C-alpha cells in the first residue's frame, strides 16, 4: 500500500493505492482557507496544510478499510505533491514566521522587477538561472518579506516550499528535489544547484547553505516517517517518504508524461501546460519555464493564473453552480456572439501581466446574455492556454496528444473546446487525482517496486470515453476568434 498526497491551493487530497491490485482504494479531501486582498495578496498558514493532511488522509484510510486485506500497517511509502513557489519561513524553533505566500500571489511584482534589474536585466538573469524569474516565484516573495519585515527576516533558519514543509513535518529531514526547486528563482535549472550569486542578491544576511534544504535527486528516499505520526495513523515505523515534488512535476508522473511527445494540461484554479524532455532545451522564450522534472529530466512549462477560478467569478455573479454554468455555456454558439473576456482576475503570468485586471469586451444589447458570459469565460481561458501552446510550438515542442487533468477536464464541452482551439487530440485519465497518484508512484519507485516507466504503464490509464478530436470546421472558426483575442492582448501592451 502506498499513499499519495496533493497539497493544492483549494485543499489537500489524499489517496491510498494498492500496489498489488494496481488501483486506488481510498480517497480523501479537506479544504483550505485563503487569505486574499485586491492588491494581489494570496496567503495561507502552513499549519492549515497539516490540519488538512490529517483530515484528508484519515478519510482516505477509512475508505480503504472497506477493501479486503487492507491494514494501515501494510503502508510502505508516502509521496507528497505540493503547490509550487510558495514561501514557508521557519524560525529556530521550526515555527512559521509568517503566512505562506502562494504561487498566485502577485503582491510582489515590484520586488520581482527590482530583482531582475539587480541581476543585470532579463538576459543576464536568464543566463544565470536558465529560467526567467517571474512574479509568483519564491524569490520575489523572499525579497518582499525582507523589505516589509526586516526584524523577522533575520530570524529565518529554514526556507521551504509547501511540499518541503510537509516532508519536514513527516520526517524531520530538511531536503528538496530538483523539480520543485526549479521554481524558486534562485536555482540553476541546467546545473541543478542553488545559485549563490543570485541568492546573495535576495538575502545577503542569510547563509545559503544553512537556510536552504539539501538538494536530492527524484528517486532518493528523503527519510522515514516519524514514530509519533506513524502511530497516529496506525502505520508501521518503516514507512518511506520519497522526495515528492511540485504539483506539476507529480502531475507529469501521474499522467505518464515521462517521455517526449506527450503534453499534460491541467485545468484547475490555475492552468498549466508541460511536456517532458530528456535534456534542457536551448533558446526557449522566457515565458516558458524550463523546470526540472521529478524523474531526473526536464519539464518545460507554462502557467496561467486564471482558469476555473475565473469560471467561479461568473458563477458567483450569476449565483449558479458548476452544472448550471456548463449548461448555459452549452447554449451559446462558438465565439459567444462576439463576447470576449480577458480573464486576468489575479493578474497573469503568461502573458506576463501581473498587475492587469479582467475585462469583458464586445458587449452589446443583443449578446449580453448569461449563456454568452459563461461560454466566453470558458473560451477565453482556453485562449490563454493556447497562447502558451503556441510558445511550445515555436520552441519546437511537438505534441500529438494532450492529457487533461484538473476539475475543468470533467466538462465534456470544455474538452471539445480545447481540442478545437488547440487542434489536437485530448484525453482524460481514469484516475482523477493525477498529482497525488504521481506522488504514490514516485514513492513506489523510491522504494524499489520497479522502474518508473513500468510503474506508470501499470498505474496510469487513459479514459477512452473522454477522447475528443478536433472538428475541422470548429478549428477554422476558432482560429479567427483567437486572432481577435490576440489583438486585444496586444492593445494592453
GROMACS .gro file of C-alpha atoms in nm:
model
  493
    1UNK     CA    1   0.000   0.000   0.000
    2UNK     CA    2   0.123   0.348  -0.090
    3UNK     CA    3  -0.012   0.695  -0.016
    4UNK     CA    4  -0.013   0.998  -0.241
    5UNK     CA    5  -0.083   1.348  -0.106
    6UNK     CA    6  -0.152   1.660  -0.312
    7UNK     CA    7  -0.149   1.985  -0.114
    8UNK     CA    8  -0.304   2.238  -0.353
    9UNK     CA    9  -0.442   2.588  -0.329
   10UNK     CA   10  -0.802   2.496  -0.257
   11UNK     CA   11  -0.739   2.186  -0.048
   12UNK     CA   12  -0.542   1.869   0.023
   13UNK     CA   13  -0.621   1.539  -0.147
   14UNK     CA   14  -0.507   1.200  -0.022
   15UNK     CA   15  -0.522   0.865  -0.199
   16UNK     CA   16  -0.437   0.511  -0.090
   17UNK     CA   17  -0.303   0.291  -0.369
   18UNK     CA   18  -0.296  -0.089  -0.360
   19UNK     CA   19   0.025  -0.172  -0.545
   20UNK     CA   20  -0.080  -0.536  -0.590
   21UNK     CA   21  -0.428  -0.470  -0.730
   22UNK     CA   22  -0.285  -0.161  -0.906
   23UNK     CA   23  -0.573   0.065  -0.817
   24UNK     CA   24  -0.680   0.343  -0.581
   25UNK     CA   25  -0.876   0.205  -0.285
   26UNK     CA   26  -0.921   0.518  -0.074
   27UNK     CA   27  -0.968   0.890  -0.140
   28UNK     CA   28  -0.993   1.185   0.100
   29UNK     CA   29  -1.014   1.564   0.073
   30UNK     CA   30  -1.004   1.864   0.307
   31UNK     CA   31  -1.040   2.227   0.203
   32UNK     CA   32  -0.802   2.516   0.276
   33UNK     CA   33  -0.894   2.873   0.363
   34UNK     CA   34  -0.734   3.151   0.158
   35UNK     CA   35  -0.623   3.499   0.261
   36UNK     CA   36  -0.671   3.728  -0.039
   37UNK     CA   37  -0.670   4.103  -0.099
   38UNK     CA   38  -0.724   4.320  -0.406
   39UNK     CA   39  -0.354   4.417  -0.411
   40UNK     CA   40  -0.267   4.062  -0.522
   41UNK     CA   41  -0.202   3.910  -0.180
   42UNK     CA   42  -0.270   3.534  -0.166
   43UNK     CA   43  -0.159   3.357   0.152
   44UNK     CA   44  -0.224   3.054   0.370
   45UNK     CA   45  -0.092   2.949   0.708
   46UNK     CA   46   0.126   2.638   0.682
   47UNK     CA   47  -0.048   2.479   0.980
   48UNK     CA   48  -0.370   2.474   0.775
   49UNK     CA   49  -0.198   2.225   0.545
   50UNK     CA   50  -0.115   1.998   0.838
   51UNK     CA   51  -0.478   2.002   0.956
   52UNK     CA   52  -0.597   1.928   0.602
   53UNK     CA   53  -0.337   1.650   0.565
   54UNK     CA   54  -0.467   1.478   0.878
   55UNK     CA   55  -0.831   1.512   0.774
   56UNK     CA   56  -0.781   1.401   0.414
   57UNK     CA   57  -0.558   1.105   0.498
   58UNK     CA   58  -0.789   0.987   0.777
   59UNK     CA   59  -1.078   0.996   0.531
   60UNK     CA   60  -0.881   0.804   0.267
   61UNK     CA   61  -0.770   0.538   0.516
   62UNK     CA   62  -1.126   0.495   0.641
   63UNK     CA   63  -1.244   0.435   0.285
   64UNK     CA   64  -0.956   0.194   0.223
   65UNK     CA   65  -1.066  -0.011   0.525
   66UNK     CA   66  -1.358  -0.141   0.315
   67UNK     CA   67  -1.111  -0.307   0.078
   68UNK     CA   68  -1.031  -0.673   0.157
   69UNK     CA   69  -0.699  -0.739   0.330
   70UNK     CA   70  -0.624  -0.368   0.389
   71UNK     CA   71  -0.441  -0.264   0.703
   72UNK     CA   72  -0.265   0.067   0.775
   73UNK     CA   73   0.037  -0.139   0.878
   74UNK     CA   74   0.074  -0.250   0.515
   75UNK     CA   75   0.152   0.108   0.403
   76UNK     CA   76   0.510   0.114   0.274
   77UNK     CA   77   0.557   0.467   0.140
   78UNK     CA   78   0.426   0.822   0.101
   79UNK     CA   79   0.487   1.073  -0.176
   80UNK     CA   80   0.394   1.441  -0.139
   81UNK     CA   81   0.286   1.676  -0.417
   82UNK     CA   82   0.261   2.045  -0.330
   83UNK     CA   83   0.162   2.373  -0.490
   84UNK     CA   84   0.476   2.527  -0.633
   85UNK     CA   85   0.657   2.851  -0.545
   86UNK     CA   86   0.503   2.907  -0.202
   87UNK     CA   87   0.733   3.060   0.061
   88UNK     CA   88   0.749   2.894   0.404
   89UNK     CA   89   0.983   3.054   0.660
   90UNK     CA   90   1.067   2.879   0.987
   91UNK     CA   91   1.246   3.019   1.293
   92UNK     CA   92   1.491   2.847   1.528
   93UNK     CA   93   1.200   2.655   1.687
   94UNK     CA   94   1.068   2.538   1.347
   95UNK     CA   95   0.767   2.770   1.378
   96UNK     CA   96   0.639   2.970   1.078
   97UNK     CA   97   0.749   3.334   1.092
   98UNK     CA   98   0.471   3.446   0.860
   99UNK     CA   99   0.190   3.311   0.643
  100UNK     CA  100   0.300   3.122   0.333
  101UNK     CA  101   0.278   3.349   0.030
  102UNK     CA  102   0.140   3.135  -0.254
  103UNK     CA  103   0.217   3.079  -0.623
  104UNK     CA  104  -0.080   3.302  -0.717
  105UNK     CA  105   0.036   3.595  -0.501
  106UNK     CA  106   0.112   3.894  -0.725
  107UNK     CA  107   0.175   4.145  -0.445
  108UNK     CA  108   0.548   4.106  -0.509
  109UNK     CA  109   0.551   4.223  -0.874
  110UNK     CA  110   0.762   4.530  -0.792
  111UNK     CA  111   1.012   4.321  -0.595
  112UNK     CA  112   1.044   4.080  -0.888
  113UNK     CA  113   1.114   4.363  -1.132
  114UNK     CA  114   1.373   4.511  -0.894
  115UNK     CA  115   1.543   4.174  -0.852
  116UNK     CA  116   1.577   4.125  -1.228
  117UNK     CA  117   1.728   4.474  -1.252
  118UNK     CA  118   1.980   4.393  -0.975
  119UNK     CA  119   2.077   4.077  -1.164
  120UNK     CA  120   2.162   4.289  -1.470
  121UNK     CA  121   1.837   4.270  -1.665
  122UNK     CA  122   1.634   3.987  -1.812
  123UNK     CA  123   1.905   3.845  -2.037
  124UNK     CA  124   2.169   3.824  -1.765
  125UNK     CA  125   1.918   3.692  -1.510
  126UNK     CA  126   1.810   3.422  -1.754
  127UNK     CA  127   2.172   3.328  -1.825
  128UNK     CA  128   2.246   3.280  -1.454
  129UNK     CA  129   1.948   3.055  -1.384
  130UNK     CA  130   1.841   2.905  -1.717
  131UNK     CA  131   1.496   3.040  -1.634
  132UNK     CA  132   1.334   3.382  -1.606
  133UNK     CA  133   1.224   3.494  -1.258
  134UNK     CA  134   0.850   3.554  -1.264
  135UNK     CA  135   0.619   3.728  -1.021
  136UNK     CA  136   0.487   3.439  -0.815
  137UNK     CA  137   0.821   3.258  -0.787
  138UNK     CA  138   0.966   3.222  -0.439
  139UNK     CA  139   1.249   3.472  -0.492
  140UNK     CA  140   1.033   3.784  -0.513
  141UNK     CA  141   0.838   3.671  -0.205
  142UNK     CA  142   1.162   3.650  -0.010
  143UNK     CA  143   1.259   3.999  -0.130
  144UNK     CA  144   0.916   4.127  -0.023
  145UNK     CA  145   0.948   3.974   0.323
  146UNK     CA  146   1.295   4.122   0.369
  147UNK     CA  147   1.164   4.468   0.283
  148UNK     CA  148   0.847   4.458   0.493
  149UNK     CA  149   0.960   4.251   0.793
  150UNK     CA  150   1.334   4.315   0.841
  151UNK     CA  151   1.335   4.210   1.208
  152UNK     CA  152   1.167   3.879   1.135
  153UNK     CA  153   1.388   3.827   0.830
  154UNK     CA  154   1.694   3.795   1.050
  155UNK     CA  155   1.526   3.513   1.244
  156UNK     CA  156   1.489   3.290   0.937
  157UNK     CA  157   1.651   2.949   0.989
  158UNK     CA  158   1.480   2.745   0.714
  159UNK     CA  159   1.334   2.843   0.376
  160UNK     CA  160   1.094   2.587   0.233
  161UNK     CA  161   0.841   2.520  -0.038
  162UNK     CA  162   0.498   2.381   0.062
  163UNK     CA  163   0.581   2.019  -0.019
  164UNK     CA  164   0.914   2.056   0.167
  165UNK     CA  165   0.724   2.172   0.474
  166UNK     CA  166   0.502   1.864   0.475
  167UNK     CA  167   0.805   1.640   0.417
  168UNK     CA  168   0.990   1.807   0.705
  169UNK     CA  169   0.689   1.761   0.933
  170UNK     CA  170   0.667   1.392   0.835
  171UNK     CA  171   1.038   1.306   0.866
  172UNK     CA  172   1.235   1.585   1.032
  173UNK     CA  173   1.467   1.585   0.728
  174UNK     CA  174   1.532   1.917   0.553
  175UNK     CA  175   1.557   1.841   0.182
  176UNK     CA  176   1.402   1.913  -0.155
  177UNK     CA  177   1.429   1.781  -0.511
  178UNK     CA  178   1.526   1.946  -0.837
  179UNK     CA  179   1.177   1.985  -0.985
  180UNK     CA  180   1.014   2.197  -0.716
  181UNK     CA  181   1.342   2.381  -0.651
  182UNK     CA  182   1.331   2.496  -1.016
  183UNK     CA  183   1.050   2.739  -0.936
  184UNK     CA  184   1.225   2.928  -0.659
  185UNK     CA  185   1.415   3.179  -0.874
  186UNK     CA  186   1.749   3.108  -0.709
  187UNK     CA  187   1.810   2.759  -0.852
  188UNK     CA  188   2.016   2.691  -1.166
  189UNK     CA  189   1.796   2.454  -1.369
  190UNK     CA  190   2.079   2.350  -1.603
  191UNK     CA  191   2.346   2.277  -1.340
  192UNK     CA  192   2.081   2.162  -1.088
  193UNK     CA  193   2.220   2.354  -0.793
  194UNK     CA  194   2.139   2.659  -0.583
  195UNK     CA  195   2.288   2.975  -0.729
  196UNK     CA  196   2.484   3.156  -0.453
  197UNK     CA  197   2.527   3.476  -0.657
  198UNK     CA  198   2.154   3.516  -0.709
  199UNK     CA  199   2.068   3.416  -0.353
  200UNK     CA  200   2.311   3.673  -0.214
  201UNK     CA  201   2.121   3.942  -0.404
  202UNK     CA  202   1.796   3.826  -0.244
  203UNK     CA  203   1.910   3.757   0.111
  204UNK     CA  204   2.262   3.890   0.180
  205UNK     CA  205   2.219   3.846   0.558
  206UNK     CA  206   2.147   3.472   0.535
  207UNK     CA  207   2.383   3.178   0.494
  208UNK     CA  208   2.253   2.990   0.190
  209UNK     CA  209   2.398   2.656   0.299
  210UNK     CA  210   2.218   2.677   0.634
  211UNK     CA  211   1.875   2.809   0.537
  212UNK     CA  212   1.814   2.622   0.208
  213UNK     CA  213   1.728   2.250   0.201
  214UNK     CA  214   1.965   1.981   0.078
  215UNK     CA  215   1.908   1.904  -0.292
  216UNK     CA  216   1.814   1.544  -0.376
  217UNK     CA  217   1.754   1.356  -0.700
  218UNK     CA  218   1.398   1.239  -0.756
  219UNK     CA  219   1.440   0.867  -0.679
  220UNK     CA  220   1.607   0.934  -0.342
  221UNK     CA  221   1.447   0.836  -0.013
  222UNK     CA  222   1.401   1.152   0.193
  223UNK     CA  223   1.361   0.952   0.513
  224UNK     CA  224   1.127   0.751   0.733
  225UNK     CA  225   0.805   0.880   0.881
  226UNK     CA  226   0.836   0.999   1.244
  227UNK     CA  227   0.725   0.736   1.501
  228UNK     CA  228   0.453   0.958   1.651
  229UNK     CA  229   0.292   1.027   1.312
  230UNK     CA  230   0.317   0.658   1.220
  231UNK     CA  231   0.139   0.569   1.545
  232UNK     CA  232  -0.129   0.831   1.482
  233UNK     CA  233  -0.236   0.660   1.158
  234UNK     CA  234  -0.162   0.303   1.261
  235UNK     CA  235   0.139   0.269   1.027
  236UNK     CA  236   0.449   0.063   1.095
  237UNK     CA  237   0.768   0.255   1.171
  238UNK     CA  238   0.935   0.180   0.837
  239UNK     CA  239   0.716   0.390   0.606
  240UNK     CA  240   0.940   0.556   0.345
  241UNK     CA  241   0.883   0.919   0.244
  242UNK     CA  242   1.004   0.996  -0.109
  243UNK     CA  243   1.138   1.334  -0.217
  244UNK     CA  244   0.798   1.430  -0.359
  245UNK     CA  245   0.781   1.740  -0.575
  246UNK     CA  246   0.576   2.026  -0.714
  247UNK     CA  247   0.220   1.954  -0.823
  248UNK     CA  248   0.309   1.989  -1.190
  249UNK     CA  249   0.604   1.751  -1.162
  250UNK     CA  250   0.393   1.495  -0.977
  251UNK     CA  251   0.111   1.552  -1.227
  252UNK     CA  252   0.354   1.465  -1.506
  253UNK     CA  253   0.432   1.129  -1.341
  254UNK     CA  254   0.062   1.073  -1.265
  255UNK     CA  255  -0.029   1.122  -1.632
  256UNK     CA  256   0.257   0.914  -1.771
  257UNK     CA  257   0.422   1.226  -1.912
  258UNK     CA  258   0.774   1.090  -1.869
  259UNK     CA  259   0.870   1.062  -2.236
  260UNK     CA  260   0.881   1.312  -2.519
  261UNK     CA  261   0.577   1.379  -2.740
  262UNK     CA  262   0.309   1.393  -2.469
  263UNK     CA  263   0.176   1.711  -2.309
  264UNK     CA  264  -0.021   1.744  -1.988
  265UNK     CA  265  -0.269   2.028  -1.947
  266UNK     CA  266  -0.407   2.099  -1.603
  267UNK     CA  267  -0.733   2.288  -1.578
  268UNK     CA  268  -0.763   2.375  -1.213
  269UNK     CA  269  -0.758   2.701  -1.019
  270UNK     CA  270  -0.468   2.784  -1.250
  271UNK     CA  271  -0.385   2.629  -1.584
  272UNK     CA  272  -0.058   2.463  -1.675
  273UNK     CA  273   0.084   2.301  -1.985
  274UNK     CA  274   0.401   2.097  -1.973
  275UNK     CA  275   0.595   1.833  -2.167
  276UNK     CA  276   0.892   1.614  -2.075
  277UNK     CA  277   1.237   1.649  -2.234
  278UNK     CA  278   1.543   1.439  -2.152
  279UNK     CA  279   1.776   1.740  -2.170
  280UNK     CA  280   1.732   2.115  -2.111
  281UNK     CA  281   1.610   2.296  -2.422
  282UNK     CA  282   1.811   2.586  -2.555
  283UNK     CA  283   1.683   2.931  -2.661
  284UNK     CA  284   1.339   2.892  -2.506
  285UNK     CA  285   1.114   3.200  -2.487
  286UNK     CA  286   1.146   3.344  -2.135
  287UNK     CA  287   0.776   3.280  -2.069
  288UNK     CA  288   0.840   2.903  -2.086
  289UNK     CA  289   0.975   2.790  -1.752
  290UNK     CA  290   1.238   2.525  -1.822
  291UNK     CA  291   1.182   2.343  -1.492
  292UNK     CA  292   1.348   2.017  -1.398
  293UNK     CA  293   1.114   1.720  -1.379
  294UNK     CA  294   1.073   1.491  -1.078
  295UNK     CA  295   1.211   1.195  -1.271
  296UNK     CA  296   1.554   1.348  -1.337
  297UNK     CA  297   1.477   1.509  -1.672
  298UNK     CA  298   1.328   1.849  -1.760
  299UNK     CA  299   0.972   1.972  -1.778
  300UNK     CA  300   0.927   2.292  -1.986
  301UNK     CA  301   0.609   2.452  -1.856
  302UNK     CA  302   0.384   2.750  -1.894
  303UNK     CA  303   0.143   2.855  -1.621
  304UNK     CA  304  -0.162   3.078  -1.649
  305UNK     CA  305  -0.318   3.200  -1.330
  306UNK     CA  306  -0.687   3.220  -1.420
  307UNK     CA  307  -0.876   2.904  -1.515
  308UNK     CA  308  -1.155   2.753  -1.305
  309UNK     CA  309  -1.103   3.045  -1.066
  310UNK     CA  310  -1.228   3.269  -1.349
  311UNK     CA  311  -1.532   3.049  -1.409
  312UNK     CA  312  -1.605   3.079  -1.039
  313UNK     CA  313  -1.623   3.457  -1.073
  314UNK     CA  314  -1.907   3.423  -1.324
  315UNK     CA  315  -2.078   3.155  -1.116
  316UNK     CA  316  -2.070   3.383  -0.812
  317UNK     CA  317  -2.202   3.674  -1.018
  318UNK     CA  318  -2.493   3.470  -1.157
  319UNK     CA  319  -2.543   3.269  -0.837
  320UNK     CA  320  -2.518   2.935  -1.020
  321UNK     CA  321  -2.329   2.609  -0.967
  322UNK     CA  322  -2.090   2.425  -1.200
  323UNK     CA  323  -2.365   2.218  -1.362
  324UNK     CA  324  -2.569   2.527  -1.449
  325UNK     CA  325  -2.257   2.708  -1.570
  326UNK     CA  326  -2.183   2.424  -1.814
  327UNK     CA  327  -2.549   2.406  -1.920
  328UNK     CA  328  -2.557   2.777  -2.002
  329UNK     CA  329  -2.224   2.765  -2.187
  330UNK     CA  330  -2.356   2.479  -2.399
  331UNK     CA  331  -2.644   2.700  -2.518
  332UNK     CA  332  -2.416   2.971  -2.661
  333UNK     CA  333  -2.255   2.938  -3.007
  334UNK     CA  334  -1.883   2.924  -3.085
  335UNK     CA  335  -1.746   3.271  -3.025
  336UNK     CA  336  -2.019   3.365  -2.774
  337UNK     CA  337  -2.173   3.605  -3.028
  338UNK     CA  338  -1.875   3.838  -3.004
  339UNK     CA  339  -1.840   3.847  -2.624
  340UNK     CA  340  -1.480   3.803  -2.514
  341UNK     CA  341  -1.322   3.812  -2.170
  342UNK     CA  342  -0.964   3.884  -2.072
  343UNK     CA  343  -0.980   3.668  -1.758
  344UNK     CA  344  -0.698   3.829  -1.559
  345UNK     CA  345  -0.872   3.842  -1.221
  346UNK     CA  346  -0.543   3.755  -1.047
  347UNK     CA  347  -0.314   3.932  -1.291
  348UNK     CA  348  -0.139   3.693  -1.529
  349UNK     CA  349   0.192   3.515  -1.570
  350UNK     CA  350   0.161   3.409  -1.937
  351UNK     CA  351   0.137   3.653  -2.099
  352UNK     CA  352   0.332   3.848  -1.833
  353UNK     CA  353   0.069   4.089  -1.700
  354UNK     CA  354   0.097   4.062  -1.319
  355UNK     CA  355  -0.093   4.384  -1.250
  356UNK     CA  356  -0.358   4.352  -1.520
  357UNK     CA  357  -0.731   4.338  -1.440
  358UNK     CA  358  -1.005   4.130  -1.602
  359UNK     CA  359  -1.213   4.286  -1.882
  360UNK     CA  360  -1.535   4.192  -2.060
  361UNK     CA  361  -1.531   4.307  -2.421
  362UNK     CA  362  -1.761   4.311  -2.721
  363UNK     CA  363  -2.087   4.355  -2.534
  364UNK     CA  364  -2.398   4.495  -2.699
  365UNK     CA  365  -2.770   4.488  -2.629
  366UNK     CA  366  -2.823   4.160  -2.816
  367UNK     CA  367  -2.533   3.944  -2.691
  368UNK     CA  368  -2.529   4.037  -2.322
  369UNK     CA  369  -2.670   3.703  -2.200
  370UNK     CA  370  -2.584   3.461  -1.923
  371UNK     CA  371  -2.508   3.189  -2.179
  372UNK     CA  372  -2.261   3.406  -2.369
  373UNK     CA  373  -2.087   3.516  -2.048
  374UNK     CA  374  -2.038   3.154  -1.940
  375UNK     CA  375  -1.908   3.032  -2.275
  376UNK     CA  376  -1.691   3.340  -2.326
  377UNK     CA  377  -1.521   3.275  -1.994
  378UNK     CA  378  -1.455   2.912  -2.088
  379UNK     CA  379  -1.327   3.008  -2.435
  380UNK     CA  380  -1.109   3.294  -2.314
  381UNK     CA  381  -0.940   3.080  -2.050
  382UNK     CA  382  -0.869   2.828  -2.326
  383UNK     CA  383  -0.722   3.102  -2.546
  384UNK     CA  384  -0.477   3.189  -2.268
  385UNK     CA  385  -0.352   2.831  -2.268
  386UNK     CA  386  -0.344   2.833  -2.650
  387UNK     CA  387  -0.108   3.131  -2.620
  388UNK     CA  388   0.120   2.904  -2.417
  389UNK     CA  389   0.085   2.613  -2.661
  390UNK     CA  390   0.192   2.844  -2.943
  391UNK     CA  391   0.507   2.924  -2.745
  392UNK     CA  392   0.572   2.550  -2.715
  393UNK     CA  393   0.530   2.502  -3.089
  394UNK     CA  394   0.759   2.794  -3.165
  395UNK     CA  395   1.023   2.629  -2.944
  396UNK     CA  396   0.995   2.305  -3.141
  397UNK     CA  397   0.799   2.109  -2.881
  398UNK     CA  398   0.564   1.891  -3.084
  399UNK     CA  399   0.267   1.729  -2.910
  400UNK     CA  400   0.049   1.458  -3.062
  401UNK     CA  401  -0.179   1.430  -2.760
  402UNK     CA  402  -0.280   1.648  -2.466
  403UNK     CA  403  -0.368   1.468  -2.143
  404UNK     CA  404  -0.616   1.672  -1.942
  405UNK     CA  405  -0.632   1.681  -1.564
  406UNK     CA  406  -0.798   1.907  -1.309
  407UNK     CA  407  -1.159   1.986  -1.227
  408UNK     CA  408  -1.227   2.164  -1.558
  409UNK     CA  409  -1.143   1.845  -1.751
  410UNK     CA  410  -1.471   1.692  -1.630
  411UNK     CA  411  -1.665   1.923  -1.863
  412UNK     CA  412  -1.740   1.749  -2.195
  413UNK     CA  413  -1.797   2.089  -2.357
  414UNK     CA  414  -1.468   2.231  -2.234
  415UNK     CA  415  -1.277   1.926  -2.353
  416UNK     CA  416  -1.415   1.974  -2.704
  417UNK     CA  417  -1.339   2.347  -2.698
  418UNK     CA  418  -0.978   2.266  -2.603
  419UNK     CA  419  -0.947   2.009  -2.883
  420UNK     CA  420  -1.082   2.261  -3.136
  421UNK     CA  421  -0.880   2.561  -3.015
  422UNK     CA  422  -0.557   2.360  -2.985
  423UNK     CA  423  -0.627   2.149  -3.298
  424UNK     CA  424  -0.502   1.845  -3.105
  425UNK     CA  425  -0.650   1.524  -2.964
  426UNK     CA  426  -0.726   1.550  -2.591
  427UNK     CA  427  -0.795   1.272  -2.342
  428UNK     CA  428  -0.851   1.242  -1.968
  429UNK     CA  429  -0.724   0.986  -1.717
  430UNK     CA  430  -0.932   0.724  -1.536
  431UNK     CA  431  -0.772   0.840  -1.211
  432UNK     CA  432  -0.880   1.197  -1.132
  433UNK     CA  433  -0.607   1.285  -0.884
  434UNK     CA  434  -0.302   1.283  -1.113
  435UNK     CA  435  -0.069   1.476  -0.878
  436UNK     CA  436  -0.150   1.256  -0.578
  437UNK     CA  437  -0.114   0.945  -0.796
  438UNK     CA  438   0.222   1.077  -0.916
  439UNK     CA  439   0.330   1.108  -0.554
  440UNK     CA  440   0.230   0.749  -0.480
  441UNK     CA  441   0.406   0.620  -0.795
  442UNK     CA  442   0.722   0.811  -0.707
  443UNK     CA  443   0.713   0.655  -0.359
  444UNK     CA  444   0.691   0.307  -0.519
  445UNK     CA  445   0.985   0.392  -0.745
  446UNK     CA  446   1.185   0.521  -0.448
  447UNK     CA  447   1.109   0.204  -0.254
  448UNK     CA  448   1.229  -0.029  -0.528
  449UNK     CA  449   0.892  -0.151  -0.659
  450UNK     CA  450   1.012  -0.117  -1.020
  451UNK     CA  451   1.136   0.125  -1.283
  452UNK     CA  452   0.933   0.443  -1.326
  453UNK     CA  453   0.824   0.373  -1.684
  454UNK     CA  454   0.693   0.030  -1.583
  455UNK     CA  455   0.508   0.175  -1.284
  456UNK     CA  456   0.347   0.448  -1.497
  457UNK     CA  457   0.236   0.188  -1.751
  458UNK     CA  458   0.079  -0.018  -1.473
  459UNK     CA  459  -0.095   0.263  -1.282
  460UNK     CA  460  -0.173   0.539  -1.537
  461UNK     CA  461  -0.474   0.463  -1.755
  462UNK     CA  462  -0.635   0.680  -2.021
  463UNK     CA  463  -1.014   0.709  -2.028
  464UNK     CA  464  -1.119   0.606  -2.382
  465UNK     CA  465  -1.466   0.755  -2.335
  466UNK     CA  466  -1.317   1.101  -2.276
  467UNK     CA  467  -1.127   1.132  -2.605
  468UNK     CA  468  -1.205   1.442  -2.809
  469UNK     CA  469  -1.074   1.506  -3.160
  470UNK     CA  470  -1.071   1.848  -3.325
  471UNK     CA  471  -1.354   1.920  -3.568
  472UNK     CA  472  -1.203   2.098  -3.866
  473UNK     CA  473  -1.492   2.342  -3.910
  474UNK     CA  474  -1.466   2.442  -3.544
  475UNK     CA  475  -1.086   2.470  -3.570
  476UNK     CA  476  -1.122   2.721  -3.852
  477UNK     CA  477  -1.390   2.920  -3.668
  478UNK     CA  478  -1.184   2.940  -3.351
  479UNK     CA  479  -0.870   3.047  -3.534
  480UNK     CA  480  -1.030   3.378  -3.635
  481UNK     CA  481  -1.172   3.431  -3.285
  482UNK     CA  482  -0.834   3.356  -3.130
  483UNK     CA  483  -0.667   3.615  -3.353
  484UNK     CA  484  -0.915   3.870  -3.221
  485UNK     CA  485  -0.818   3.765  -2.867
  486UNK     CA  486  -0.451   3.826  -2.953
  487UNK     CA  487  -0.540   4.170  -3.086
  488UNK     CA  488  -0.700   4.256  -2.752
  489UNK     CA  489  -0.386   4.135  -2.573
  490UNK     CA  490  -0.162   4.347  -2.793
  491UNK     CA  491  -0.376   4.651  -2.720
  492UNK     CA  492  -0.294   4.605  -2.348
  493UNK     CA  493   0.078   4.621  -2.424
   0.00000   0.00000   0.00000
